């Protein structure tokens, strides 16, 4: 459904050239749900905007839904759906009117547009809301309407940019359910960008981890976590620097990292390593408040690949913001 090679995009700003995407290769098969996972500024939106023809690549080639991205952008546009980060619903328009209008923009007859609008409203739990003005909808309802607007022309491939940002946990899980069901029932292919680990983990068949404009790993969430192996230990300690020194000196303890929740490290087998770790911290007089042992998460995968935790990466390092001075 998508084949991209060496996709790149730079922005020229007053400070210089920002290389937002630096050569992305991508293969997405029909019917897959693929997540581009990365921190703020990693280049996810730029990649999506290129694949949806909204932005011309500075370099690289791609075929999207059977059409060449650069030679036939209209062909691509006709075959895909795109739901932007802030959605496309008109705040003062009524739900069904907006859906019908969107269908008409895609060249559907009034009757066909209305039929599809009603079907989508039913599928996406918008029944009974057809007469409501969009700005009065809840966040979850609004995102479902955005999704419906992106699907009215029945594309085989849909791109969703950060679909659940600013939704509460229940509405997020509900939207994932809808997206999965649309895939099951309509067989659509979904490419989604996210900086939420749980979203990539529970929604996607395959995750492409994006950092500083590059894909640094790809695989199913389980494959990525399995490849890492071992267990993660999270230690809430009082003297963080001493704890780090102590852990780094222990054989079999790797990737010691200070995060917002405490000191994190990886060990081959948590059950065996834990007593050794606790004894060493005690011997170094490092007070321990709590310890958690768990299987690796996608955050551990990101940490392993980049040396930074995903949740901190956006703030700690302006990924992609490496500015090359203008010649
Ligand atoms: N129009 C623009 N002009 C200049 N720089 C830009 C522009 N759009 C994006 N960038 C920069 O390109 C880099 C990648 O941005 P992009 O929006 O693609 O990242 P992202 O991973 O989607 O982040 P987010 O999750 O915050 O949307 C960032 O450093 C960003 O500041």
Coordinates of C-alpha atoms and ligand atoms in Angstrom, one line a residue:
X1 CA 0.0 0.0 0.0
X2 CA 3.0 2.3 0.7
X3 CA 6.6 2.0 -0.5
X4 CA 8.8 5.0 0.3
X5 CA 12.6 5.2 -0.2
X6 CA 14.8 7.9 1.1
X7 CA 12.0 10.4 1.8
X8 CA 13.5 13.6 3.2
X9 CA 12.4 17.1 3.9
X10 CA 14.2 20.2 5.1
X11 CA 12.7 23.5 6.1
X12 CA 14.6 26.8 5.6
X13 CA 14.2 29.1 8.5
X14 CA 15.8 32.3 9.5
X15 CA 18.1 30.3 11.8
X16 CA 19.2 28.0 9.0
X17 CA 18.0 24.7 7.5
X18 CA 16.1 22.3 9.7
X19 CA 16.4 18.7 8.5
X20 CA 13.1 17.5 9.7
X21 CA 13.1 14.1 7.9
X22 CA 16.4 12.6 6.8
X23 CA 15.8 9.7 4.5
X24 CA 12.9 7.5 5.6
X25 CA 12.2 4.1 4.1
X26 CA 8.8 2.7 4.6
X27 CA 6.8 -0.3 3.5
X28 CA 3.2 -0.7 4.6
X29 CA 1.1 -3.7 3.5
X30 CA -2.6 -3.6 2.8
X31 CA -4.7 -4.0 5.9
X32 CA -1.9 -3.1 8.4
X33 CA -2.1 -0.6 11.2
X34 CA 1.3 1.0 11.4
X35 CA 2.3 3.5 14.0
X36 CA 5.1 6.1 13.6
X37 CA 6.2 6.5 17.2
X38 CA 8.6 9.2 18.3
X39 CA 8.9 12.3 20.6
X40 CA 7.7 15.8 19.7
X41 CA 9.7 17.1 16.8
X42 CA 10.9 13.7 15.6
X43 CA 9.6 14.3 12.1
X44 CA 6.4 12.2 12.2
X45 CA 4.0 14.9 11.0
X46 CA 6.4 16.0 8.3
X47 CA 6.6 12.4 7.1
X48 CA 2.8 12.1 7.1
X49 CA 2.4 15.4 5.3
X50 CA 4.7 14.2 2.6
X51 CA 2.9 10.9 2.2
X52 CA -0.4 12.7 1.9
X53 CA 0.9 15.1 -0.8
X54 CA 0.5 18.1 1.5
X55 CA 4.3 18.7 1.5
X56 CA 6.7 18.1 -1.4
X57 CA 9.6 15.9 -0.4
X58 CA 13.1 17.5 -0.7
X59 CA 14.4 14.0 -1.8
X60 CA 13.2 10.5 -2.1
X61 CA 10.5 8.5 -3.9
X62 CA 7.2 6.9 -2.8
X63 CA 4.2 5.1 -4.2
X64 CA 1.1 5.5 -2.1
X65 CA -2.1 3.5 -2.8
X66 CA -0.8 2.6 -6.2
X67 CA 0.2 6.1 -7.4
X68 CA 3.5 7.9 -7.6
X69 CA 3.6 10.6 -4.9
X70 CA 5.3 13.3 -7.0
X71 CA 4.1 12.4 -10.5
X72 CA 0.5 11.8 -9.6
X73 CA -0.4 13.6 -6.4
X74 CA -4.1 13.9 -7.4
X75 CA -4.3 10.1 -7.8
X76 CA -2.9 9.7 -4.3
X77 CA -5.3 12.3 -2.9
X78 CA -8.3 10.5 -4.4
X79 CA -7.3 7.2 -2.8
X80 CA -6.4 8.3 0.7
X81 CA -8.0 9.8 3.8
X82 CA -6.2 12.2 6.1
X83 CA -7.2 13.2 9.6
X84 CA -4.9 16.1 10.7
X85 CA -3.8 16.7 14.3
X86 CA -6.5 19.2 14.9
X87 CA -9.1 17.5 12.8
X88 CA -11.2 18.9 9.9
X89 CA -14.6 19.4 11.4
X90 CA -16.1 22.9 11.0
X91 CA -16.9 24.1 14.5
X92 CA -20.1 25.8 13.6
X93 CA -21.4 23.1 11.2
X94 CA -23.9 20.4 12.2
X95 CA -22.5 16.8 12.2
X96 CA -24.5 15.3 9.4
X97 CA -24.3 18.5 7.3
X98 CA -20.5 18.5 7.6
X99 CA -20.3 14.9 6.6
X100 CA -22.6 15.3 3.6
X101 CA -20.7 18.4 2.5
X102 CA -17.4 16.5 2.7
X103 CA -18.9 13.8 0.5
X104 CA -20.1 16.4 -2.0
X105 CA -16.5 17.9 -2.1
X106 CA -15.3 14.4 -3.0
X107 CA -17.8 14.4 -5.9
X108 CA -20.5 12.1 -4.5
X109 CA -24.2 12.7 -5.3
X110 CA -26.3 14.2 -2.5
X111 CA -28.1 10.9 -1.9
X112 CA -24.9 8.8 -1.8
X113 CA -23.2 11.3 0.4
X114 CA -26.1 11.2 2.8
X115 CA -26.2 7.4 2.8
X116 CA -22.5 7.2 3.6
X117 CA -22.7 9.9 6.2
X118 CA -25.5 8.0 8.1
X119 CA -23.6 4.8 7.8
X120 CA -20.4 6.3 9.2
X121 CA -22.3 8.1 12.0
X122 CA -23.7 4.7 13.0
X123 CA -20.4 2.9 12.8
X124 CA -18.6 5.6 14.8
X125 CA -21.2 6.0 17.6
X126 CA -22.4 9.4 16.4
X127 CA -26.0 8.3 16.2
X128 CA -28.3 10.9 17.6
X129 CA -25.7 13.6 17.2
X130 CA -26.4 14.4 13.5
X131 CA -28.1 17.7 14.3
X132 CA -25.5 18.9 16.8
X133 CA -23.1 21.7 16.1
X134 CA -19.5 20.3 16.2
X135 CA -18.2 22.7 18.8
X136 CA -20.7 21.3 21.3
X137 CA -19.4 17.7 21.0
X138 CA -17.2 16.1 23.6
X139 CA -13.5 15.6 22.7
X140 CA -14.0 11.9 21.9
X141 CA -17.1 12.6 19.8
X142 CA -15.3 15.3 17.9
X143 CA -12.3 13.0 17.1
X144 CA -14.8 10.3 15.8
X145 CA -16.4 13.0 13.6
X146 CA -12.9 13.9 12.3
X147 CA -12.3 10.2 11.5
X148 CA -15.7 10.0 9.8
X149 CA -14.9 13.1 7.7
X150 CA -11.6 11.4 6.6
X151 CA -13.5 8.2 5.5
X152 CA -16.5 9.6 3.7
X153 CA -15.0 8.9 0.2
X154 CA -14.2 5.3 1.4
X155 CA -10.4 5.4 1.0
X156 CA -8.5 2.1 1.3
X157 CA -5.7 3.9 3.2
X158 CA -6.1 6.5 6.0
X159 CA -3.5 8.6 7.7
X160 CA -4.2 9.7 11.3
X161 CA -2.0 12.4 12.9
X162 CA -1.9 12.0 16.7
X163 CA -5.6 10.9 16.8
X164 CA -6.0 10.8 20.5
X165 CA -4.0 13.7 21.8
X166 CA -5.9 15.6 24.6
X167 CA -8.5 12.8 25.0
X168 CA -9.1 11.2 28.4
X169 CA -7.9 7.5 28.8
X170 CA -11.4 6.1 28.2
X171 CA -12.0 8.1 25.0
X172 CA -8.6 7.1 23.8
X173 CA -9.3 3.4 24.3
X174 CA -12.7 3.8 22.7
X175 CA -11.2 5.5 19.6
X176 CA -8.6 2.7 19.2
X177 CA -11.5 0.2 19.3
X178 CA -13.2 2.1 16.5
X179 CA -10.1 2.2 14.4
X180 CA -9.5 -1.5 14.8
X181 CA -13.1 -2.3 14.0
X182 CA -12.9 -0.2 10.8
X183 CA -9.9 -2.2 9.8
X184 CA -11.7 -5.5 10.4
X185 CA -14.9 -4.5 8.7
X186 CA -13.6 -2.3 5.9
X187 CA -10.1 -3.7 5.5
X188 CA -8.6 -0.3 5.5
X189 CA -4.9 0.3 6.0
X190 CA -4.1 2.8 8.8
X191 CA -0.9 4.8 9.3
X192 CA -1.0 6.7 12.6
X193 CA 1.5 9.0 14.3
X194 CA 1.8 9.0 18.0
X195 CA 4.1 9.9 20.9
X196 CA 2.0 7.7 23.2
X197 CA 3.7 4.4 24.0
X198 CA 0.4 2.7 25.0
X199 CA -1.2 3.8 21.7
X200 CA 1.5 2.2 19.6
X201 CA 1.5 -0.8 21.8
X202 CA -2.2 -1.5 21.8
X203 CA -3.2 -0.2 18.4
X204 CA -0.5 -1.0 15.9
X205 CA 0.5 -4.2 14.2
X206 CA 3.8 -2.7 13.5
X207 CA 5.7 0.2 15.0
X208 CA 8.3 2.4 13.3
X209 CA 10.3 4.2 15.9
X210 CA 11.2 7.6 14.6
X211 CA 13.9 9.8 16.1
X212 CA 15.5 13.0 14.7
X213 CA 14.0 12.5 11.3
X214 CA 15.0 8.8 10.9
X215 CA 13.4 5.4 11.4
X216 CA 15.6 3.8 14.1
X217 CA 13.7 0.5 14.5
X218 CA 10.7 -1.3 13.2
X219 CA 8.7 -4.4 14.2
X220 CA 5.6 -5.5 16.0
X221 CA 5.5 -4.1 19.6
X222 CA 6.2 -7.6 20.9
X223 CA 9.2 -8.1 18.5
X224 CA 10.7 -4.8 19.5
X225 CA 10.4 -5.6 23.2
X226 CA 11.5 -9.2 22.8
X227 CA 14.6 -8.1 20.8
X228 CA 15.6 -6.1 23.9
X229 CA 15.3 -9.1 26.2
X230 CA 15.7 -9.2 30.0
X231 CA 13.8 -7.1 32.5
X232 CA 13.7 -3.5 33.5
X233 CA 14.2 -2.4 37.1
X234 CA 12.9 0.9 38.3
X235 CA 14.3 2.1 41.6
X236 CA 13.0 5.0 43.5
X237 CA 16.1 6.0 45.6
X238 CA 17.2 9.0 47.6
X239 CA 20.7 9.5 46.5
X240 CA 20.3 9.2 42.7
X241 CA 23.9 9.9 41.7
X242 CA 25.3 7.3 44.2
X243 CA 22.7 4.8 43.1
X244 CA 23.8 5.2 39.4
X245 CA 27.5 4.8 40.3
X246 CA 26.7 1.7 42.3
X247 CA 24.5 0.1 39.6
X248 CA 27.0 0.9 36.8
X249 CA 29.6 -1.0 38.8
X250 CA 27.5 -4.2 38.9
X251 CA 28.2 -6.9 36.3
X252 CA 25.1 -7.7 34.2
X253 CA 23.4 -4.4 34.8
X254 CA 23.1 -2.2 31.7
X255 CA 21.7 1.1 30.5
X256 CA 21.4 2.9 33.8
X257 CA 19.3 5.9 33.2
X258 CA 17.9 8.7 35.4
X259 CA 14.2 9.3 34.6
X260 CA 11.3 11.2 36.1
X261 CA 10.2 8.1 38.1
X262 CA 13.7 7.2 39.4
X263 CA 16.7 5.3 38.3
X264 CA 16.0 2.7 35.5
X265 CA 18.3 -0.1 34.4
X266 CA 18.2 -3.3 32.5
X267 CA 19.2 -6.8 33.7
X268 CA 19.1 -10.1 32.0
X269 CA 16.9 -11.8 34.6
X270 CA 15.2 -9.6 37.2
X271 CA 14.6 -12.3 39.7
X272 CA 18.3 -13.2 39.9
X273 CA 19.6 -9.7 39.7
X274 CA 17.3 -8.0 42.2
X275 CA 18.9 -9.4 45.4
X276 CA 22.4 -8.4 44.1
X277 CA 21.1 -4.9 43.3
X278 CA 19.5 -4.5 46.7
X279 CA 22.6 -5.7 48.6
X280 CA 24.8 -3.3 46.6
X281 CA 22.6 -0.3 47.2
X282 CA 22.5 -1.2 50.9
X283 CA 26.2 -1.6 51.1
X284 CA 26.6 1.9 49.5
X285 CA 24.1 3.3 52.0
X286 CA 21.7 4.4 49.3
X287 CA 18.2 4.6 50.8
X288 CA 15.6 2.8 48.6
X289 CA 11.9 3.9 48.6
X290 CA 10.6 1.4 46.2
X291 CA 11.6 -1.0 43.4
X292 CA 9.6 -2.3 40.4
X293 CA 10.5 -5.0 38.1
X294 CA 8.8 -5.3 34.7
X295 CA 9.1 -6.6 31.2
X296 CA 10.6 -4.1 28.8
X297 CA 8.2 -1.5 27.4
X298 CA 8.4 0.5 24.1
X299 CA 10.0 3.3 26.2
X300 CA 12.8 0.9 27.1
X301 CA 13.2 0.1 23.4
X302 CA 13.4 3.8 22.6
X303 CA 15.9 4.3 25.5
X304 CA 18.0 1.5 24.2
X305 CA 18.0 2.9 20.7
X306 CA 18.6 6.6 21.4
X307 CA 19.9 6.8 25.0
X308 CA 16.9 8.9 25.9
X309 CA 13.5 8.0 27.3
X310 CA 10.7 8.7 24.9
X311 CA 8.7 10.8 27.4
X312 CA 11.7 13.1 28.0
X313 CA 13.1 13.1 24.5
X314 CA 10.8 15.8 23.2
X315 CA 11.6 18.3 26.0
X316 CA 15.2 17.3 26.7
X317 CA 16.5 17.4 23.1
X318 CA 14.8 19.4 20.4
X319 CA 14.9 16.3 18.1
X320 CA 15.2 17.3 14.4
X321 CA 15.9 20.9 15.5
X322 CA 19.6 20.4 14.6
X323 CA 19.9 23.4 12.5
X324 CA 22.5 23.5 9.7
X325 CA 23.5 27.1 9.1
X326 CA 22.4 28.5 5.8
X327 CA 25.4 28.7 3.4
Ligands
LIG1 N1 7.0 24.7 8.7 C1 8.1 24.5 9.4 N2 9.2 25.3 9.4 C2 10.3 25.1 10.1 N3 10.5 24.0 10.8 C3 9.5 23.1 10.9 C4 8.3 23.3 10.2 N4 7.5 22.2 10.5 C5 8.2 21.4 11.3 N5 9.4 21.9 11.5 C6 10.5 21.3 12.4 O1 10.7 20.0 11.8 C7 11.0 19.1 12.9 C8 10.0 17.9 12.8 O2 8.7 18.4 13.0 P1 7.4 17.5 12.9 O3 6.2 18.4 13.2 O4 7.4 16.7 11.7 O5 7.6 16.5 14.2 P2 6.6 15.5 14.9 O6 7.4 14.3 15.2 O7 5.4 15.4 14.1 O8 6.4 16.3 16.2 P3 5.0 16.6 17.0 O9 4.6 15.3 17.7 O10 5.3 17.7 18.0 O11 4.0 17.0 16.0 C9 10.8 19.9 14.2 O12 12.1 20.3 14.6 C10 10.0 21.1 13.8 O13 10.3 22.2 14.6

